[in-house]
Coordinates of C-alpha atoms in Angstrom, one line a residue:
M1291 CA 6.2 4.9 -9.9
I1292 CA 7.1 1.4 -10.3
T1293 CA 6.0 -0.6 -13.5
T1294 CA 6.4 -4.3 -13.8
T1295 CA 5.4 -6.6 -16.6
T1296 CA 6.5 -9.7 -15.2
T1297 CA 4.8 -12.9 -14.1
E1298 CA 6.8 -13.7 -11.2
D1299 CA 5.2 -15.1 -8.0
L1300 CA 4.6 -12.6 -5.2
V1301 CA 7.1 -12.9 -2.5
I1302 CA 6.5 -11.6 1.1
K1303 CA 9.7 -11.7 3.2
K1304 CA 9.6 -13.6 6.4
E1305 CA 10.6 -10.3 8.4
M1306 CA 7.5 -8.5 6.7
L1307 CA 5.3 -11.4 8.1
E1308 CA 6.8 -11.0 11.5
T1309 CA 6.4 -7.2 11.4
I1310 CA 2.7 -7.6 10.6
N1311 CA 2.5 -10.7 13.0
M1312 CA 0.6 -12.8 10.2
S1313 CA 1.5 -16.2 8.6
R1314 CA 1.7 -16.5 5.0
D1315 CA -1.8 -18.3 5.0
E1316 CA -3.4 -15.6 6.9
V1317 CA -1.9 -13.0 4.4
L1318 CA -3.5 -15.1 1.6
I1319 CA -6.9 -15.3 3.1
E1320 CA -7.0 -11.4 3.8
L1321 CA -6.0 -10.7 0.3
A1322 CA -8.4 -13.0 -1.3
A1323 CA -11.3 -11.7 1.0
H1324 CA -10.3 -8.2 0.1
L1325 CA -10.3 -9.0 -3.7
Y1326 CA -13.5 -10.8 -3.4
E1327 CA -15.2 -8.0 -1.6
T1328 CA -14.0 -5.4 -4.0
K1329 CA -15.2 -7.8 -6.9
R1330 CA -11.6 -8.1 -8.4
L1331 CA -12.1 -12.0 -8.1
T1332 CA -14.9 -14.4 -8.1
M1333 CA -15.8 -16.6 -5.2
G1334 CA -14.1 -19.6 -6.9
Q1335 CA -10.7 -17.7 -7.7
A1336 CA -10.7 -16.3 -4.2
K1337 CA -11.3 -19.4 -2.4
R1338 CA -8.5 -20.8 -4.5
M1339 CA -6.2 -18.0 -3.8
A1340 CA -7.0 -18.5 0.1
G1341 CA -6.4 -22.3 -0.3
L1342 CA -9.8 -22.9 1.3
D1343 CA -12.7 -25.0 0.6
Q1344 CA -16.2 -23.2 -0.2
I1345 CA -17.6 -23.3 3.2
S1346 CA -14.2 -22.3 5.1
F1347 CA -13.9 -19.4 2.7
Q1348 CA -17.5 -18.2 3.4
K1349 CA -16.6 -18.4 7.1
E1350 CA -13.7 -16.4 6.7
L1351 CA -15.8 -13.9 4.8
A1352 CA -18.3 -13.7 7.5
K1353 CA -15.8 -13.1 10.1
R1354 CA -14.9 -10.0 8.2
D1355 CA -18.4 -9.0 7.6
I1356 CA -18.1 -9.4 3.9
Y1357 CA -21.4 -10.5 2.0
I1358 CA -21.6 -13.0 -0.7
H1359 CA -22.2 -11.4 -3.8
M1360 CA -25.5 -12.6 -5.4
T1361 CA -27.8 -11.3 -7.9
V1362 CA -31.6 -11.7 -8.0
E1363 CA -31.0 -14.4 -10.7
D1364 CA -28.5 -16.2 -8.5
V1365 CA -31.2 -16.5 -5.7
M1366 CA -33.9 -17.3 -8.0
G1367 CA -31.9 -20.1 -9.6
D1368 CA -30.9 -21.4 -6.2
V1369 CA -34.7 -21.4 -5.1
E1370 CA -35.6 -23.4 -8.2
R1371 CA -32.8 -25.9 -7.8
L1372 CA -34.1 -26.3 -4.1
R1373 CA -37.6 -26.9 -5.3
T1374 CA -36.5 -29.5 -7.9
A1375 CA -34.4 -31.3 -5.3
F1376 CA -37.4 -31.5 -2.8
K1377 CA -39.7 -32.7 -5.4
K1378 CA -37.9 -36.0 -5.7

C-alpha cells in the first residue's frame, strides 16, 4: 500500500499517454467527467479541472451518457428563474 501526504501536482509520463493513446487534455476531461459522475466533484470543479466552459463540459458529459446531477429544488429554482425572466 502506498501512502502519500504531499501536495504535488499529478504527473502522467509522456510514455503512458502514448500507451493509452490519449492527450493530456483528454485524460483531464475523462478524469473530471468520472469524478463528477461519482459525485466527488461539483460541476464547477469538474469543468475547471477539464479546462472547459460550462456548455463544452456538458457536451463531454453527454458523449459519455453522464447525466447532470439536479435535485427537485434545482429544477424548481430554474423554472422560477425562467418564469421571472419571461415576465419582463
